Coordinates of C-alpha atoms and ligand atoms in Angstrom, one line a residue:
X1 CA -51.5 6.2 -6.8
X2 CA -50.8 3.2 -8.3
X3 CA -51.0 -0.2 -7.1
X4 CA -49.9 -3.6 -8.8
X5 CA -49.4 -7.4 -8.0
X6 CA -46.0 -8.5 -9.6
X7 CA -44.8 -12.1 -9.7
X8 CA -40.9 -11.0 -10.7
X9 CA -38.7 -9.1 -8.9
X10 CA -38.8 -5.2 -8.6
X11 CA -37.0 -2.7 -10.0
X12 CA -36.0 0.8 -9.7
X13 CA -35.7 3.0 -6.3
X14 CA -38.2 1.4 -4.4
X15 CA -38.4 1.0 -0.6
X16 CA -39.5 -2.4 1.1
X17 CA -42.1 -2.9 3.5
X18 CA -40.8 -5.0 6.3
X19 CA -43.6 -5.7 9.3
X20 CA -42.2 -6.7 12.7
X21 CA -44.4 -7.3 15.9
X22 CA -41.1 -6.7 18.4
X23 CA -40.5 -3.2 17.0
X24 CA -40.9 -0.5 19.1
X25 CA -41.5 2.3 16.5
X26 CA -41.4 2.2 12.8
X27 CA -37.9 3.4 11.3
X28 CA -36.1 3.4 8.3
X29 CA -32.8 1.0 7.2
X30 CA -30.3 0.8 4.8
X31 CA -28.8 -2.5 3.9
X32 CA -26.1 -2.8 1.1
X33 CA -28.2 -0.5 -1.4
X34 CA -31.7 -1.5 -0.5
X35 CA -34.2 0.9 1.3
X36 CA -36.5 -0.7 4.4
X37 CA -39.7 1.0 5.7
X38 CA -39.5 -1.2 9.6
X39 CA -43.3 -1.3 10.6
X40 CA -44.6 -2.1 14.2
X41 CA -47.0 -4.8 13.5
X42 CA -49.4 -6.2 16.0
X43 CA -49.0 -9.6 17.5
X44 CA -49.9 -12.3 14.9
X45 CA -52.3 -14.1 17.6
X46 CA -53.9 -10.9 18.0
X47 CA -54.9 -9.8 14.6
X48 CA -57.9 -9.4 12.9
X49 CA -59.3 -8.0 9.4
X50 CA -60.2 -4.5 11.6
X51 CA -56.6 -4.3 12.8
X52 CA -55.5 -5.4 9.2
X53 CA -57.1 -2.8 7.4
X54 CA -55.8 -0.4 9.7
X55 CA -52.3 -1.8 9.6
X56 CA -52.3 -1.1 5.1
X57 CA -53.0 2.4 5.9
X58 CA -50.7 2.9 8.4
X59 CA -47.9 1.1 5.9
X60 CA -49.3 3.9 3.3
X61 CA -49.4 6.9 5.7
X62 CA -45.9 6.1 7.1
X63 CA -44.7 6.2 3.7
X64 CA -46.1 9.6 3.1
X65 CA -44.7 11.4 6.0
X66 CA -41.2 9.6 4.9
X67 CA -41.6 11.3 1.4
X68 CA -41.3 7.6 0.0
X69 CA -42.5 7.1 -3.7
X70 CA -42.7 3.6 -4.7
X71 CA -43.1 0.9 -2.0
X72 CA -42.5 -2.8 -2.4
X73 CA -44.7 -5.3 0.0
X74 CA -44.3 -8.6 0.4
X75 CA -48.1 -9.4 -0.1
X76 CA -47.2 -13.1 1.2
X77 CA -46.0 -11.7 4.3
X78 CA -48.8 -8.9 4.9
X79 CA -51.5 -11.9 4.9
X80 CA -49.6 -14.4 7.0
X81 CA -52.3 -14.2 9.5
X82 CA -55.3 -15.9 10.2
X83 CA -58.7 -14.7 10.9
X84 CA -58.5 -12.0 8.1
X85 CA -61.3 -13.3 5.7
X86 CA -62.0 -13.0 2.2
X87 CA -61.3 -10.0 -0.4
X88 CA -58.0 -8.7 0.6
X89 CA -56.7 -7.5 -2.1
X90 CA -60.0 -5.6 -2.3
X91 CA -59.6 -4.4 1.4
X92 CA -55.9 -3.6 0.2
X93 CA -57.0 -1.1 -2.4
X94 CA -59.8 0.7 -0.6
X95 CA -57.8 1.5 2.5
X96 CA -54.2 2.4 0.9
X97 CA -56.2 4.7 -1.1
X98 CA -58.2 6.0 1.4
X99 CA -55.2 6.5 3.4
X100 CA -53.4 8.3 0.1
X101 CA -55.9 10.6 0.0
X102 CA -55.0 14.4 0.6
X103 CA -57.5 17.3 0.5
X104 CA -55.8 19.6 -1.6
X105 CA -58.2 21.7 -3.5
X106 CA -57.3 25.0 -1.9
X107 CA -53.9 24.4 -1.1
X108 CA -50.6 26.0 -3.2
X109 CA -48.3 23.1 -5.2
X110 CA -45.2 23.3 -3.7
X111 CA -42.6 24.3 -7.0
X112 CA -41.3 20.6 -6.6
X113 CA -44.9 19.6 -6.6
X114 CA -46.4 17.0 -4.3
X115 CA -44.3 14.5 -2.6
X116 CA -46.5 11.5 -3.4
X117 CA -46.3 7.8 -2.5
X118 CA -47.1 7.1 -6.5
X119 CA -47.2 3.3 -6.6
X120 CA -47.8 0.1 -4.3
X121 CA -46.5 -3.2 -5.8
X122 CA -47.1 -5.7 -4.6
X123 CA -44.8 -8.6 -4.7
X124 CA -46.7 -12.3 -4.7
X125 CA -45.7 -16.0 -6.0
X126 CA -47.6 -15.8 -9.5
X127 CA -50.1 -19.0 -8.5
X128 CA -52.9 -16.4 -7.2
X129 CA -52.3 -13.5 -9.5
X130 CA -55.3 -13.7 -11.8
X131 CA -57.8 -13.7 -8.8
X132 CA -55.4 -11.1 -6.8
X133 CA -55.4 -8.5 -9.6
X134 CA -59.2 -9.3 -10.1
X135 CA -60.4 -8.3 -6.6
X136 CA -57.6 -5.5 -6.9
X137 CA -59.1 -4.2 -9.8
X138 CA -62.6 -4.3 -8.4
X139 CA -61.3 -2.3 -4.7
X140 CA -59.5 0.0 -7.1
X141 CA -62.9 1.4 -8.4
X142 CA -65.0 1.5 -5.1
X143 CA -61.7 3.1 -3.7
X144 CA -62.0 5.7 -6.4
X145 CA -65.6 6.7 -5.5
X146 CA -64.9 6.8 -1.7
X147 CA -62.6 9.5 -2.7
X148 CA -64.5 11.3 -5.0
X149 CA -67.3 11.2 -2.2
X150 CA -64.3 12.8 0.4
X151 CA -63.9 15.6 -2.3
X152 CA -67.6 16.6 -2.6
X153 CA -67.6 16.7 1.0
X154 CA -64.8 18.5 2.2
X155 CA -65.5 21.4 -0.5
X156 CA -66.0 24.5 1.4
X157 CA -70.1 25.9 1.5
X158 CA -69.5 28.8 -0.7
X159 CA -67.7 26.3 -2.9
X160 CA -70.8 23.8 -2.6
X161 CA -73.7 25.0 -2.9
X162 CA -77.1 23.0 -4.1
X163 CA -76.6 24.3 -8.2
X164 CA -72.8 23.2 -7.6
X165 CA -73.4 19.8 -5.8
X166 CA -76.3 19.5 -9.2
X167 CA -72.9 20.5 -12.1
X168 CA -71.0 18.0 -9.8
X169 CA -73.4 15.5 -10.2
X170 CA -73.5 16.1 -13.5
X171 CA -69.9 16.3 -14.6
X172 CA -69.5 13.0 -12.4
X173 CA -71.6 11.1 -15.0
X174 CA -71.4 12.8 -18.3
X175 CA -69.2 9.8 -19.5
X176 CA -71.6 7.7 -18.4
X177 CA -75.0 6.5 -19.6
X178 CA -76.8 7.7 -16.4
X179 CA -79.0 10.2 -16.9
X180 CA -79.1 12.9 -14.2
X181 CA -81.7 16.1 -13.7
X182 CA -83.1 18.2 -11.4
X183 CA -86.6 19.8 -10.0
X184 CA -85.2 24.2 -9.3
X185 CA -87.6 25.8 -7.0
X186 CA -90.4 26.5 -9.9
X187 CA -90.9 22.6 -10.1
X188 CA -90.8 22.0 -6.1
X189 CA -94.0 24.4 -6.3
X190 CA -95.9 22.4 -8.6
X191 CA -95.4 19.1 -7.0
X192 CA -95.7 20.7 -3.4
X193 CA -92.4 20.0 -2.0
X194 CA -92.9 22.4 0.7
X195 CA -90.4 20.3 3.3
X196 CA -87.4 20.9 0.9
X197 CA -88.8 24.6 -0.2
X198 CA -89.1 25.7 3.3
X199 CA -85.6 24.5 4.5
X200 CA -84.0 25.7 1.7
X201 CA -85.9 29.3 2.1
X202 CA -83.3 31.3 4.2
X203 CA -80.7 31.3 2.0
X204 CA -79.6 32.9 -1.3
X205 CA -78.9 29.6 -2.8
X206 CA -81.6 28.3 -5.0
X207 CA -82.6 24.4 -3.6
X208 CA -82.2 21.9 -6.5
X209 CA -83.8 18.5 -5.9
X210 CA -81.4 16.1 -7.8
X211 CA -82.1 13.0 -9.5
X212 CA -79.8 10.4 -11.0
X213 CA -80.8 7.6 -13.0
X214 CA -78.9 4.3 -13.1
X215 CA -80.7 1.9 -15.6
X216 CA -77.5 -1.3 -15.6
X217 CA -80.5 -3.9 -14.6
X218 CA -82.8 -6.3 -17.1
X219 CA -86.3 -4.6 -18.4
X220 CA -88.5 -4.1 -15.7
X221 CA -86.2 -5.5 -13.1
X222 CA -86.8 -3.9 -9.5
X223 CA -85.1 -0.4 -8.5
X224 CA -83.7 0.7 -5.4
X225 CA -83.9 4.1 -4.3
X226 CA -80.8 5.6 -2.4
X227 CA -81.3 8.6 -1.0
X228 CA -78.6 11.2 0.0
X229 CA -79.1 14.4 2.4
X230 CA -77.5 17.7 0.8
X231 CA -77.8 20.4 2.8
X232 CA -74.5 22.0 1.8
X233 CA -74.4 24.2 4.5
X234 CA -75.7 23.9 7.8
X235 CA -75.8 26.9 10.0
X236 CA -78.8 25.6 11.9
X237 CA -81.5 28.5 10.5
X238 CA -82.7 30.6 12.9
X239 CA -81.8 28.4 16.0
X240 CA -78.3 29.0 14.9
X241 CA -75.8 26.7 16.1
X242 CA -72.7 28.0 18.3
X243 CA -69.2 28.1 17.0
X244 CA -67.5 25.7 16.5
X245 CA -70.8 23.2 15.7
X246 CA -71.0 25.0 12.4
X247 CA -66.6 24.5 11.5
X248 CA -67.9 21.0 9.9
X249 CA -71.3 21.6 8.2
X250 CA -70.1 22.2 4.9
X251 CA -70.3 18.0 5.1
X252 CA -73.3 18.0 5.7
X253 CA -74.0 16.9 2.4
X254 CA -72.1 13.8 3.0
X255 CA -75.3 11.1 2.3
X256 CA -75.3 13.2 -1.1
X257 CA -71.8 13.0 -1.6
X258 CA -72.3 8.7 -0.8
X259 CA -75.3 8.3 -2.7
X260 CA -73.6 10.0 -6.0
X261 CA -70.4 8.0 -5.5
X262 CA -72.3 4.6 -4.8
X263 CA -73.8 5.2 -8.4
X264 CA -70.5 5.3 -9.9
X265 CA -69.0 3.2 -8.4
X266 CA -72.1 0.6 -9.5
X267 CA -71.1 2.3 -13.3
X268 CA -67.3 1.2 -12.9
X269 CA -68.4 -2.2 -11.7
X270 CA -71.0 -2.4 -14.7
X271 CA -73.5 -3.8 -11.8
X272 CA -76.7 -4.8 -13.4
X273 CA -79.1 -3.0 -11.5
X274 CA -81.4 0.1 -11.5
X275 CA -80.5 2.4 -8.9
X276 CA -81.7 6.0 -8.9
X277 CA -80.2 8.3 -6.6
X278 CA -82.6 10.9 -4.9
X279 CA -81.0 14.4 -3.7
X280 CA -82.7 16.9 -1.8
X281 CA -80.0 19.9 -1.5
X282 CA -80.5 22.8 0.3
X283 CA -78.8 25.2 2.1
X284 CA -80.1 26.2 5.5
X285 CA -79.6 29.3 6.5
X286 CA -80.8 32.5 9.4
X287 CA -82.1 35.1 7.1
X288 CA -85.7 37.0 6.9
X289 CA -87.0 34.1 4.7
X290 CA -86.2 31.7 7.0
X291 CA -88.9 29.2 8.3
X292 CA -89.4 30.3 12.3
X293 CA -89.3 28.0 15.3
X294 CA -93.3 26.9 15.5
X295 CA -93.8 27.1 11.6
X296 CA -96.2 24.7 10.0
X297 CA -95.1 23.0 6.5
X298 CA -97.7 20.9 4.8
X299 CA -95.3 18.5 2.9
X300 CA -95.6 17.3 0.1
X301 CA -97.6 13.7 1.3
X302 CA -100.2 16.2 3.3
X303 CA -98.7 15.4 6.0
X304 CA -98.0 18.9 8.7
X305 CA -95.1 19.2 10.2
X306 CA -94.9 21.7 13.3
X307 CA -90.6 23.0 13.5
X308 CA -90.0 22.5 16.8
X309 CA -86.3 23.1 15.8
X310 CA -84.6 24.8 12.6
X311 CA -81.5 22.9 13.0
X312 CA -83.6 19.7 12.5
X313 CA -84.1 20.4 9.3
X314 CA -82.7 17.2 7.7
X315 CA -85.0 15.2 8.0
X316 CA -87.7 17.4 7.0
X317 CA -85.8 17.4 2.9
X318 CA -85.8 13.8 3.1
X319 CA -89.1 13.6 4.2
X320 CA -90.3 14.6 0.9
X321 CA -88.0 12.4 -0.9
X322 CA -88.7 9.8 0.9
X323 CA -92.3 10.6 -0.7
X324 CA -91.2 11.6 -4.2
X325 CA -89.3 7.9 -3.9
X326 CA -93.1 6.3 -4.3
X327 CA -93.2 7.2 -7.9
X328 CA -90.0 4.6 -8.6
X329 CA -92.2 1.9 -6.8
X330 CA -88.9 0.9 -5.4
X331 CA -87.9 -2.6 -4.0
X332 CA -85.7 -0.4 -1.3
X333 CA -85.0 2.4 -0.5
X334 CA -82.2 3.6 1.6
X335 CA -81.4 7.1 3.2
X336 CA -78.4 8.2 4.1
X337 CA -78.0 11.6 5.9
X338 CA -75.3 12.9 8.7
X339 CA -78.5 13.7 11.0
X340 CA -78.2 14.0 14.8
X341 CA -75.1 14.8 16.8
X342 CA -77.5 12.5 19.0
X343 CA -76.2 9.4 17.1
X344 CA -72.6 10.9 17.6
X345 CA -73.8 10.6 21.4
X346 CA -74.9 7.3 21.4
X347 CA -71.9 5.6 19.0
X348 CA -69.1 7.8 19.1
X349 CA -67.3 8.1 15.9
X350 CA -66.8 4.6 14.9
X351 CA -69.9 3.1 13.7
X352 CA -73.2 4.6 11.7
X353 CA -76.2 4.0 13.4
X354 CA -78.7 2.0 11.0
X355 CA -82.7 1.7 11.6
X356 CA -84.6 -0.7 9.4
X357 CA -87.9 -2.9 10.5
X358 CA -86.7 -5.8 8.2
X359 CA -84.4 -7.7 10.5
X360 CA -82.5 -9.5 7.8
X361 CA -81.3 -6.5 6.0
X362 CA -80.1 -5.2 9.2
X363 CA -78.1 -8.2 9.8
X364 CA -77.1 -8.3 6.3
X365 CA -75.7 -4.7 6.5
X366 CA -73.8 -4.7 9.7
X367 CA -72.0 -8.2 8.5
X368 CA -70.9 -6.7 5.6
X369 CA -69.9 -3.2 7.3
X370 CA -67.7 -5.5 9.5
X371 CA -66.7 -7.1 6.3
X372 CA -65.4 -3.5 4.3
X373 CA -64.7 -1.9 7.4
X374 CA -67.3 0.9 6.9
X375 CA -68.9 0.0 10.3
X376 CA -72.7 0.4 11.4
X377 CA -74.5 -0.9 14.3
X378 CA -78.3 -0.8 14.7
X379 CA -80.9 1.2 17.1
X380 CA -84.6 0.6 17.5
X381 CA -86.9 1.5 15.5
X382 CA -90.0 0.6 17.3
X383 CA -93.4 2.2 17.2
X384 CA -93.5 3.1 20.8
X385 CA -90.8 6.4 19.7
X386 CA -93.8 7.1 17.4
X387 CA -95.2 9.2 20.5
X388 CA -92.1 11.4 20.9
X389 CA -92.8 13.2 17.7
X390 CA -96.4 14.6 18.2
X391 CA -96.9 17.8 17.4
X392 CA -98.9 20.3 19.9
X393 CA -100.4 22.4 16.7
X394 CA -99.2 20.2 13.6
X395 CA -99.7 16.1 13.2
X396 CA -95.9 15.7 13.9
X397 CA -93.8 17.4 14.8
X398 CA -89.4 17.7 14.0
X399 CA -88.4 17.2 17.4
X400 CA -89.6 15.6 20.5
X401 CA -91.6 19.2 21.7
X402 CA -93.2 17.4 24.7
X403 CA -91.0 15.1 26.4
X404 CA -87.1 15.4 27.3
X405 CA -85.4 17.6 24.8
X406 CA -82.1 15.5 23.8
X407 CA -83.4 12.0 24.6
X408 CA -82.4 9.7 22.1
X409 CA -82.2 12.1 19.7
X410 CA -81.2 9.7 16.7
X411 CA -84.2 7.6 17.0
X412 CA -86.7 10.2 16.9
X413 CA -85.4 11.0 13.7
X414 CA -85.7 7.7 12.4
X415 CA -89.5 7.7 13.9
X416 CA -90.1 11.1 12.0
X417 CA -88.5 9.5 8.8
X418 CA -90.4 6.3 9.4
X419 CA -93.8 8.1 9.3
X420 CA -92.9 9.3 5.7
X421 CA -91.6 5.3 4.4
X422 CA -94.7 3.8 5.6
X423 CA -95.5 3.2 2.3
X424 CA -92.2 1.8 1.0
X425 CA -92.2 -2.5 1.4
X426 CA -88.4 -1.7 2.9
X427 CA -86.7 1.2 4.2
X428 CA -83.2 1.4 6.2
X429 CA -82.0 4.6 7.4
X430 CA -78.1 5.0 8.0
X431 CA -77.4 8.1 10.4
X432 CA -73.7 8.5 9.6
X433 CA -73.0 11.8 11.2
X434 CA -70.7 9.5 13.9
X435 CA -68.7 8.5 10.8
X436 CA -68.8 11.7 9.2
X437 CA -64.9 12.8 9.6
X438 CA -61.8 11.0 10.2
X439 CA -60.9 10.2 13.4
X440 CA -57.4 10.9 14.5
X441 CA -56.0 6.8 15.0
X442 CA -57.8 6.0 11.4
X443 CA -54.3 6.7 9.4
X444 CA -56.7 9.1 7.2
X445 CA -56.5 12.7 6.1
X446 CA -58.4 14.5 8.2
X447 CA -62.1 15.8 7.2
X448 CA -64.9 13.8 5.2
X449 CA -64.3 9.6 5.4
X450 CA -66.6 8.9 2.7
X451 CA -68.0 6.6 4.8
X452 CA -71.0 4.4 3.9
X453 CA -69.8 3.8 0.0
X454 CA -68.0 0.6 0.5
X455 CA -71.1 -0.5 2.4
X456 CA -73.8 0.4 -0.3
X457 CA -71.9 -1.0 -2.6
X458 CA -71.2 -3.9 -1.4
X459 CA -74.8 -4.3 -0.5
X460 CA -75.8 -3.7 -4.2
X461 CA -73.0 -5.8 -5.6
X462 CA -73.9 -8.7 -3.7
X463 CA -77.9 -8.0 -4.0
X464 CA -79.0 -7.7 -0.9
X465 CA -80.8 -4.8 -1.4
Ligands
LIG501 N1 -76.3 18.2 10.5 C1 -76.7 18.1 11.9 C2 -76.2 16.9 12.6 C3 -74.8 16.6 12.7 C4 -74.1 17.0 13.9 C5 -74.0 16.0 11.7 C6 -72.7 16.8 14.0 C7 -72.7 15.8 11.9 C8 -72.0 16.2 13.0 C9 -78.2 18.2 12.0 O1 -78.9 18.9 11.1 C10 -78.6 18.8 13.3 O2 -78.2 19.9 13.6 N2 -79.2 18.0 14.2 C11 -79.5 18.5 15.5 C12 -81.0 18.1 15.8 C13 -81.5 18.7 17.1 C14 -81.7 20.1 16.9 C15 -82.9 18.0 17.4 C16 -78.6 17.7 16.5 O3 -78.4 16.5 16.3 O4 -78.1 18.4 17.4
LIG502 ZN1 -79.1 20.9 11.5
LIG503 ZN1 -77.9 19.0 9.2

């Protein structure tokens, strides 16, 4: 879809965008020969840059289910409030793309072919324009990844599995300068990455451990790791996981998905930064190769590892990133994984949970996840949760095995992670399973959000990581 800022007046079949706070529903109008969309705004002394952002892709979806295919808005009257903040014509782009986004992959074109909403203009006195088409320009491209990131997600498992996610990766970046490779099984051997190897060891898919190189910074200037988790399907291994917990798992490559798409969108924007992008992708899957509840893996920092759970198995693949990472002697590093349905527990699906010790990048991050709307909200990460992962026969284990199975499930996680970062100067963990799919008010397609790109970005763009 297209979106524009125009100073003149518009021309063609176009419909105008008309917001109203008295309506009751949204409707359609005809007035001499000009077409109105009539959208239920809310009250001006009650709006914010949440309800805004909300409000563009309502304006967008609205105009979808009415077939409409160029819209006019008055961008004048869409920001006559106050308390929206900076950026909107960023916030504009990412959210009426988002919410023009369609998963369509496997679906038949109708013979007509797509009734799309095909272009946004945006009608503004010309004072502003350079900036407005600037920040437009810049949304435009993070928008862009967010839906790439929505793609690789939603692709069926079968469709998606770790060699696939690897051609993706590549294919993503061949117009690029960014180099990207991988470790295959053979590789994993050598350097004992026995976390990812024995995950990965129940299914048919061969595990790839994927690595993306983003050299846009000065000689010898810091990197930061991001690291994504890529299990491309998760059926739980041998503690399998009852229908219909497995219906969404072929997401659960979603940190992947956001780490590959942060990467280009940090191409698009030319930032000047090294970034390399760490994938462990795996498949995990019941099967007579499969690691067995009370297995030991010695990973590949020495430490062992007792599985007190086969559907824990996320953690244990990023473990041994989060170990390979050392080799980068990274500034930060930052996973991102759909872990626990424990963090689903404890935030609902409206915020990622992040864990970092560093206090200042916590407050950083959930700032600017207000600011983009990709929203996060902190959980402890203190040393006392190191008891709940001890193992009976191994030196940790995946799951708390001696207390209260369940108990806050999403900071055990972290404290299983944590043990593996100790050697990294500053680590943050983001748990977005909560934020993995669309929730019904969001005005999105349903399926993967692509949540956690605008926020990464925006971290990187504004170096605070
Ligand atoms: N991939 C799941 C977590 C998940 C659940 C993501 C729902 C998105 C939506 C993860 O691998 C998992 O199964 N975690 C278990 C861990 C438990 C067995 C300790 C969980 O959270 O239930
Ligand atoms: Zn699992
Ligand atoms: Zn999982």
């Amino acid at each position: 879809m297209k979106i524009t800022f125009t100073g003149k007046k518009p021309s063609g079949s176009i419909v105008f965008v008309r917001l109203d706070e008295k309506l009751e529903t949204s409707c359609c109008e005809k007035v001499g020969n000009k077409h109105f969309l009539n959208l239920k705004a809310p009250k001006a002394e009650e709006m914010n840059r949440r309800k805004w952002l909300l409000l563009v892709r309502q304006i967008v979806r609205s105009a979808k289910a009415h077939k409409f295919e160029k819209l006019a808005i008055d961008w004048e009257e869409l920001t006559a409030y106050d308390n929206l903040g900076e950026n909107l014509a960023e916030v504009f782009a990412h959210n009426a793309q988002m919410a023009a986004y369609e998963y369509r992959a496997y679906k038949k074109k109708p013979k007509e072919g797509w009734k799309d909403l095909r272009e946004i203009v945006l009608l503004t006195s010309t004072k502003n324009l350079p900036r407005l088409r600037r920040e437009l320009g810049a949304g435009l491209k993070v928008a862009a990844a967010v839906n790439v990131c929505r793609d690789l997600a939603n692709t069926p498992g079968e469709d998606m599995t770790p060699k696939i996610l690897l051609r993706q990766a590549r294919r993503m970046f061949a117009d690029t300068a960014v180099k990207v490779r991988a470790l295959g099984e053979k590789e994993m051997k050598k350097l004992k990455m026995n976390g990812v190897l024995t995950v990965g060891r129940g299914s048919g898919q061969e595990s790839q451990f994927i690595i993306v190189e983003y050299r846009g910074g000065r000689r010898g200037a810091k990197t930061v790791v991001l690291i994504g988790k890529g299990v491309t399907f998760d059926s739980g291994g041998i503690d399998i996981k009852p229908h219909p917990h497995g219906c969404e798992m072929m997401m659960d490559m979603s940190g992947a998905a956001a780490v590959l798409s942060v990467i280009r969108a940090a191409v698009d924007l030319k930032l000047k930064r090294h970034i390399v992008g760490l994938i462990p992708a795996v498949e995990n899957m019941p099967g007579g190769k499969s690691m067995r509840p009370g297995d030991v893996i010695r990973m590949m920092d020495g430490t062992t590892v007792e599985v007190g759970h086969t559907d824990a198995e996320g953690r244990i693949i990023l473990a041994d990133a989060l170990t390979y990472a050392r080799r980068y002697k990274p500034s930060t590093v930052i996973d991102v994984a759909t872990l626990t349905g424990a963090a689903v527990v404890a935030l609902g699906e409206r915020a990622s949970a992040v864990f970092t010790a560093d206090d200042d990048l916590a407050q950083e991050t959930l700032r600017l996840a207000e600011e983009v709307g990709d929203y996060a909200w902190r959980l402890p990460l203190w040393d006392e949760y190191d008891a709940e992962i001890k193992g009976n026969v191994a030196d940790i284990s995946n799951i708390n095995v001696k207390g209260k199975p369940g108990y806050g499930g999403a900071i055990i996680a972290a404290a299983f992670l944590k043990h593996f970062a100790r050697q990294h100067k500053r680590w943050m963990h983001i748990d977005m399973a909560p934020t993995m799919t669309a929730v019904a008010d969001e005005h999105l397609a349903r399926g993967a959000k692509g949540s956690t790109v605008r926020l990464l970005t925006e971290l990187l763009r504004r170096g605070k990581i």
